[in-house]
Amino acid sequence: MESSKASVAAIIFVVIIVGVNFFMYGIVRGLMRSSQKSNMFETLSKSLNPAAQKKDDEIKELRQRVEELEKGKKDNENPSP
């Protein structure tokens, strides 16, 4: 009785481990196939950390705004005759 419970627990444990590995394999394979144009590690890092993508977008927006302000400042300093 005791050995049958242990064997059932061992089988359930093995099935869970195999299932999790299969699931992770599917996720990684899907990520790698969808990244035909970009680097696979870049795609993987973006998918694992979406907050970093949001920060990158905010930094790009800030950089564009600074460039626009600098361009406006140069235009004001050198008016056309």
CSV table of N, CA, C and O in Angstrom, one decimal:
chain,number,residue,atom,x,y,z
A,1,MET,N,0.8,-1.2,0.0
A,1,MET,CA,0.0,0.0,0.0
A,1,MET,C,0.9,1.3,0.0
A,1,MET,O,0.6,2.2,-0.7
A,2,GLU,N,1.9,1.2,0.9
A,2,GLU,CA,2.8,2.4,1.0
A,2,GLU,C,3.6,2.6,-0.3
A,2,GLU,O,3.8,3.7,-0.8
A,3,SER,N,4.0,1.5,-0.9
A,3,SER,CA,4.8,1.6,-2.1
A,3,SER,C,4.0,2.0,-3.3
A,3,SER,O,4.5,2.7,-4.2
A,4,SER,N,2.7,1.6,-3.4
A,4,SER,CA,1.9,2.0,-4.5
A,4,SER,C,1.6,3.5,-4.4
A,4,SER,O,1.5,4.2,-5.5
A,5,LYS,N,1.4,4.1,-3.2
A,5,LYS,CA,1.2,5.5,-3.1
A,5,LYS,C,2.5,6.3,-3.5
A,5,LYS,O,2.4,7.3,-4.2
A,6,ALA,N,3.6,5.8,-3.2
A,6,ALA,CA,4.9,6.4,-3.6
A,6,ALA,C,5.1,6.3,-5.1
A,6,ALA,O,5.6,7.3,-5.7
A,7,SER,N,4.8,5.2,-5.7
A,7,SER,CA,4.9,5.1,-7.1
A,7,SER,C,3.9,6.0,-7.9
A,7,SER,O,4.3,6.6,-8.9
A,8,VAL,N,2.7,6.2,-7.4
A,8,VAL,CA,1.7,7.1,-8.0
A,8,VAL,C,2.2,8.5,-7.9
A,8,VAL,O,2.1,9.3,-8.8
A,9,ALA,N,2.8,8.9,-6.7
A,9,ALA,CA,3.3,10.2,-6.5
A,9,ALA,C,4.5,10.5,-7.4
A,9,ALA,O,4.6,11.6,-8.0
A,10,ALA,N,5.3,9.5,-7.6
A,10,ALA,CA,6.5,9.6,-8.5
A,10,ALA,C,6.0,9.8,-10.0
A,10,ALA,O,6.6,10.6,-10.7
A,11,ILE,N,5.0,9.0,-10.4
A,11,ILE,CA,4.5,9.1,-11.7
A,11,ILE,C,3.9,10.5,-11.9
A,11,ILE,O,4.1,11.2,-13.0
A,12,ILE,N,3.1,11.0,-11.0
A,12,ILE,CA,2.5,12.3,-11.1
A,12,ILE,C,3.6,13.4,-11.2
A,12,ILE,O,3.5,14.3,-12.0
A,13,PHE,N,4.6,13.3,-10.4
A,13,PHE,CA,5.7,14.2,-10.4
A,13,PHE,C,6.4,14.2,-11.8
A,13,PHE,O,6.6,15.3,-12.3
A,14,VAL,N,6.7,13.1,-12.3
A,14,VAL,CA,7.3,13.0,-13.7
A,14,VAL,C,6.4,13.6,-14.7
A,14,VAL,O,6.9,14.3,-15.6
A,15,VAL,N,5.1,13.3,-14.7
A,15,VAL,CA,4.2,13.9,-15.7
A,15,VAL,C,4.1,15.4,-15.6
A,15,VAL,O,4.1,16.1,-16.6
A,16,ILE,N,4.1,15.9,-14.4
A,16,ILE,CA,4.1,17.4,-14.2
A,16,ILE,C,5.4,18.0,-14.8
A,16,ILE,O,5.4,19.0,-15.5
A,17,ILE,N,6.6,17.4,-14.5
A,17,ILE,CA,7.8,17.9,-15.0
A,17,ILE,C,7.9,17.9,-16.5
A,17,ILE,O,8.2,18.9,-17.2
A,18,VAL,N,7.4,16.8,-17.1
A,18,VAL,CA,7.4,16.7,-18.6
A,18,VAL,C,6.4,17.7,-19.2
A,18,VAL,O,6.7,18.3,-20.2
A,19,GLY,N,5.3,17.8,-18.5
A,19,GLY,CA,4.3,18.8,-19.0
A,19,GLY,C,4.8,20.2,-19.0
A,19,GLY,O,4.6,21.0,-20.0
A,20,VAL,N,5.5,20.6,-17.9
A,20,VAL,CA,6.0,22.0,-17.8
A,20,VAL,C,7.1,22.2,-18.9
A,20,VAL,O,7.2,23.2,-19.5
A,21,ASN,N,8.0,21.2,-19.0
A,21,ASN,CA,9.0,21.3,-20.1
A,21,ASN,C,8.4,21.4,-21.5
A,21,ASN,O,8.9,22.2,-22.3
A,22,PHE,N,7.4,20.7,-21.8
A,22,PHE,CA,6.8,20.7,-23.1
A,22,PHE,C,6.2,22.1,-23.3
A,22,PHE,O,6.3,22.7,-24.4
A,23,PHE,N,5.5,22.6,-22.3
A,23,PHE,CA,4.9,24.0,-22.3
A,23,PHE,C,5.9,25.0,-22.6
A,23,PHE,O,5.8,25.9,-23.4
A,24,MET,N,7.0,25.0,-21.9
A,24,MET,CA,8.1,26.0,-22.0
A,24,MET,C,8.7,25.9,-23.4
A,24,MET,O,9.1,26.9,-24.0
A,25,TYR,N,8.9,24.7,-23.9
A,25,TYR,CA,9.5,24.4,-25.2
A,25,TYR,C,8.6,25.1,-26.3
A,25,TYR,O,9.0,25.8,-27.2
A,26,GLY,N,7.2,25.0,-26.1
A,26,GLY,CA,6.3,25.6,-27.1
A,26,GLY,C,6.4,27.1,-27.0
A,26,GLY,O,6.3,27.7,-28.1
A,27,ILE,N,6.5,27.7,-25.8
A,27,ILE,CA,6.6,29.1,-25.7
A,27,ILE,C,7.9,29.6,-26.4
A,27,ILE,O,7.8,30.6,-27.2
A,28,VAL,N,9.0,29.0,-26.1
A,28,VAL,CA,10.3,29.5,-26.7
A,28,VAL,C,10.3,29.2,-28.2
A,28,VAL,O,10.8,30.1,-28.9
A,29,ARG,N,9.8,28.1,-28.7
A,29,ARG,CA,9.7,27.9,-30.1
A,29,ARG,C,8.9,28.9,-30.8
A,29,ARG,O,9.2,29.4,-31.9
A,30,GLY,N,7.8,29.3,-30.2
A,30,GLY,CA,6.9,30.3,-30.8
A,30,GLY,C,7.6,31.7,-30.9
A,30,GLY,O,7.5,32.4,-31.8
A,31,LEU,N,8.3,32.0,-29.8
A,31,LEU,CA,9.0,33.3,-29.8
A,31,LEU,C,10.1,33.3,-30.8
A,31,LEU,O,10.3,34.3,-31.5
A,32,MET,N,10.8,32.2,-31.0
A,32,MET,CA,11.9,32.2,-32.0
A,32,MET,C,11.4,32.2,-33.4
A,32,MET,O,12.0,32.8,-34.3
A,33,ARG,N,10.3,31.6,-33.7
A,33,ARG,CA,9.8,31.6,-35.0
A,33,ARG,C,9.2,33.0,-35.4
A,33,ARG,O,9.3,33.4,-36.5
A,34,SER,N,8.6,33.7,-34.4
A,34,SER,CA,8.0,35.0,-34.7
A,34,SER,C,9.1,36.1,-34.9
A,34,SER,O,8.8,37.2,-35.3
A,35,SER,N,10.3,35.8,-34.5
A,35,SER,CA,11.4,36.8,-34.6
A,35,SER,C,12.2,36.6,-35.8
A,35,SER,O,13.4,36.5,-35.8
A,36,GLN,N,11.6,36.7,-37.0
A,36,GLN,CA,12.3,36.5,-38.2
A,36,GLN,C,13.2,37.7,-38.6
A,36,GLN,O,14.3,37.5,-39.1
A,37,LYS,N,12.8,38.9,-38.2
A,37,LYS,CA,13.5,40.1,-38.6
A,37,LYS,C,14.5,40.5,-37.5
A,37,LYS,O,15.5,41.1,-37.8
A,38,SER,N,14.2,40.2,-36.3
A,38,SER,CA,15.0,40.7,-35.2
A,38,SER,C,15.8,39.6,-34.6
A,38,SER,O,15.6,38.4,-34.8
A,39,ASN,N,16.7,40.0,-33.7
A,39,ASN,CA,17.5,39.0,-33.0
A,39,ASN,C,16.7,38.2,-32.0
A,39,ASN,O,15.8,38.8,-31.3
A,40,MET,N,16.9,36.9,-31.9
A,40,MET,CA,16.1,36.1,-31.0
A,40,MET,C,16.3,36.4,-29.6
A,40,MET,O,15.3,36.4,-28.8
A,41,PHE,N,17.4,36.8,-29.1
A,41,PHE,CA,17.6,37.2,-27.7
A,41,PHE,C,16.9,38.5,-27.4
A,41,PHE,O,16.5,38.7,-26.3
A,42,GLU,N,16.9,39.4,-28.3
A,42,GLU,CA,16.2,40.7,-28.1
A,42,GLU,C,14.7,40.4,-28.0
A,42,GLU,O,14.1,41.0,-27.1
A,43,THR,N,14.2,39.5,-28.8
A,43,THR,CA,12.7,39.2,-28.7
A,43,THR,C,12.4,38.5,-27.4
A,43,THR,O,11.4,38.8,-26.7
A,44,LEU,N,13.3,37.6,-27.0
A,44,LEU,CA,13.1,36.9,-25.7
A,44,LEU,C,13.2,37.9,-24.5
A,44,LEU,O,12.3,37.8,-23.6
A,45,SER,N,14.1,38.8,-24.5
A,45,SER,CA,14.2,39.7,-23.4
A,45,SER,C,13.0,40.7,-23.4
A,45,SER,O,12.6,41.0,-22.3
A,46,LYS,N,12.5,41.1,-24.5
A,46,LYS,CA,11.3,41.9,-24.6
A,46,LYS,C,10.1,41.2,-24.0
A,46,LYS,O,9.3,41.8,-23.4
A,47,SER,N,10.0,39.9,-24.4
A,47,SER,CA,8.8,39.2,-23.9
A,47,SER,C,8.9,38.9,-22.4
A,47,SER,O,7.9,38.8,-21.7
A,48,LEU,N,10.1,38.7,-21.9
A,48,LEU,CA,10.2,38.4,-20.4
A,48,LEU,C,10.1,39.7,-19.6
A,48,LEU,O,9.7,39.6,-18.4
A,49,ASN,N,10.4,40.9,-20.1
A,49,ASN,CA,10.3,42.1,-19.3
A,49,ASN,C,9.6,43.2,-20.1
A,49,ASN,O,10.2,44.1,-20.7
A,50,PRO,N,8.3,43.1,-20.1
A,50,PRO,CA,7.5,44.1,-20.8
A,50,PRO,C,7.6,45.5,-20.2
A,50,PRO,O,7.4,46.5,-20.9
A,51,ALA,N,8.0,45.6,-18.9
A,51,ALA,CA,8.2,47.0,-18.3
A,51,ALA,C,9.4,47.7,-19.0
A,51,ALA,O,9.3,48.9,-19.1
A,52,ALA,N,10.4,46.9,-19.4
A,52,ALA,CA,11.5,47.5,-20.0
A,52,ALA,C,11.1,48.1,-21.4
A,52,ALA,O,11.6,49.2,-21.8
A,53,GLN,N,10.2,47.5,-22.1
A,53,GLN,CA,9.8,48.0,-23.4
A,53,GLN,C,9.0,49.3,-23.2
A,53,GLN,O,9.2,50.2,-23.9
A,54,LYS,N,8.2,49.4,-22.1
A,54,LYS,CA,7.5,50.6,-21.8
A,54,LYS,C,8.5,51.7,-21.5
A,54,LYS,O,8.3,52.9,-22.0
A,55,LYS,N,9.5,51.4,-20.7
A,55,LYS,CA,10.6,52.4,-20.4
A,55,LYS,C,11.3,52.9,-21.7
A,55,LYS,O,11.6,54.1,-21.9
A,56,ASP,N,11.6,51.9,-22.6
A,56,ASP,CA,12.3,52.3,-23.8
A,56,ASP,C,11.4,53.2,-24.7
A,56,ASP,O,11.9,54.2,-25.2
A,57,ASP,N,10.1,52.9,-24.7
A,57,ASP,CA,9.2,53.8,-25.5
A,57,ASP,C,9.1,55.2,-24.9
A,57,ASP,O,9.1,56.2,-25.6
A,58,GLU,N,9.1,55.3,-23.5
A,58,GLU,CA,9.1,56.6,-22.9
A,58,GLU,C,10.4,57.3,-23.1
A,58,GLU,O,10.3,58.6,-23.4
A,59,ILE,N,11.5,56.7,-23.1
A,59,ILE,CA,12.8,57.3,-23.4
A,59,ILE,C,12.9,57.8,-24.8
A,59,ILE,O,13.3,58.9,-25.1
A,60,LYS,N,12.4,57.0,-25.8
A,60,LYS,CA,12.3,57.4,-27.2
A,60,LYS,C,11.5,58.7,-27.3
A,60,LYS,O,11.8,59.6,-28.1
A,61,GLU,N,10.3,58.7,-26.7
A,61,GLU,CA,9.4,59.8,-26.8
A,61,GLU,C,10.1,61.1,-26.2
A,61,GLU,O,10.0,62.2,-26.7
A,62,LEU,N,10.8,60.9,-25.0
A,62,LEU,CA,11.5,62.0,-24.4
A,62,LEU,C,12.6,62.5,-25.3
A,62,LEU,O,12.8,63.8,-25.5
A,63,ARG,N,13.3,61.6,-25.9
A,63,ARG,CA,14.4,62.0,-26.8
A,63,ARG,C,13.9,62.8,-28.0
A,63,ARG,O,14.5,63.8,-28.4
A,64,GLN,N,12.8,62.4,-28.6
A,64,GLN,CA,12.2,63.1,-29.7
A,64,GLN,C,11.7,64.5,-29.3
A,64,GLN,O,11.9,65.4,-30.0
A,65,ARG,N,11.2,64.6,-28.1
A,65,ARG,CA,10.7,65.9,-27.6
A,65,ARG,C,11.9,66.8,-27.4
A,65,ARG,O,11.8,68.0,-27.8
A,66,VAL,N,13.0,66.3,-26.8
A,66,VAL,CA,14.2,67.1,-26.6
A,66,VAL,C,14.7,67.6,-28.0
A,66,VAL,O,15.1,68.8,-28.2
A,67,GLU,N,14.8,66.7,-29.0
A,67,GLU,CA,15.3,67.1,-30.3
A,67,GLU,C,14.4,68.2,-30.9
A,67,GLU,O,14.9,69.1,-31.6
A,68,GLU,N,13.1,68.0,-30.7
A,68,GLU,CA,12.2,69.1,-31.3
A,68,GLU,C,12.4,70.4,-30.6
A,68,GLU,O,12.4,71.5,-31.3
A,69,LEU,N,12.6,70.4,-29.3
A,69,LEU,CA,12.9,71.6,-28.6
A,69,LEU,C,14.2,72.3,-29.0
A,69,LEU,O,14.3,73.5,-29.1
A,70,GLU,N,15.2,71.4,-29.2
A,70,GLU,CA,16.5,71.9,-29.6
A,70,GLU,C,16.4,72.5,-31.0
A,70,GLU,O,17.0,73.6,-31.3
A,71,LYS,N,15.7,71.9,-31.9
A,71,LYS,CA,15.5,72.4,-33.2
A,71,LYS,C,14.8,73.7,-33.2
A,71,LYS,O,15.1,74.7,-33.9
A,72,GLY,N,13.7,73.8,-32.3
A,72,GLY,CA,13.0,75.1,-32.2
A,72,GLY,C,13.9,76.2,-31.6
A,72,GLY,O,13.8,77.4,-32.0
A,73,LYS,N,14.8,75.8,-30.7
A,73,LYS,CA,15.7,76.8,-30.2
A,73,LYS,C,16.7,77.3,-31.2
A,73,LYS,O,17.0,78.5,-31.3
A,74,LYS,N,17.2,76.4,-32.1
A,74,LYS,CA,18.1,76.8,-33.1
A,74,LYS,C,17.4,77.7,-34.1
A,74,LYS,O,18.0,78.7,-34.6
A,75,ASP,N,16.2,77.4,-34.4
A,75,ASP,CA,15.4,78.2,-35.4
A,75,ASP,C,15.2,79.6,-34.8
A,75,ASP,O,15.2,80.6,-35.5
A,76,ASN,N,15.0,79.7,-33.5
A,76,ASN,CA,14.7,81.1,-32.9
A,76,ASN,C,16.0,81.9,-32.8
A,76,ASN,O,16.0,83.1,-32.9
A,77,GLU,N,17.2,81.2,-32.7
A,77,GLU,CA,18.4,81.9,-32.6
A,77,GLU,C,18.9,82.4,-33.9
A,77,GLU,O,19.5,83.5,-34.0
A,78,ASN,N,18.6,81.7,-35.0
A,78,ASN,CA,19.0,82.1,-36.3
A,78,ASN,C,17.8,82.4,-37.2
A,78,ASN,O,17.5,81.6,-38.1
A,79,PRO,N,17.1,83.5,-37.0
A,79,PRO,CA,16.0,83.8,-37.8
A,79,PRO,C,16.4,84.2,-39.3
A,79,PRO,O,17.5,84.7,-39.5
A,80,SER,N,15.5,83.8,-40.2
A,80,SER,CA,15.8,84.1,-41.6
A,80,SER,C,15.6,85.6,-41.9
A,80,SER,O,14.7,86.1,-41.4
A,81,PRO,N,16.5,86.2,-42.7
A,81,PRO,CA,16.3,87.6,-43.0
A,81,PRO,C,15.2,87.8,-44.0
A,81,PRO,O,14.7,87.2,-44.7
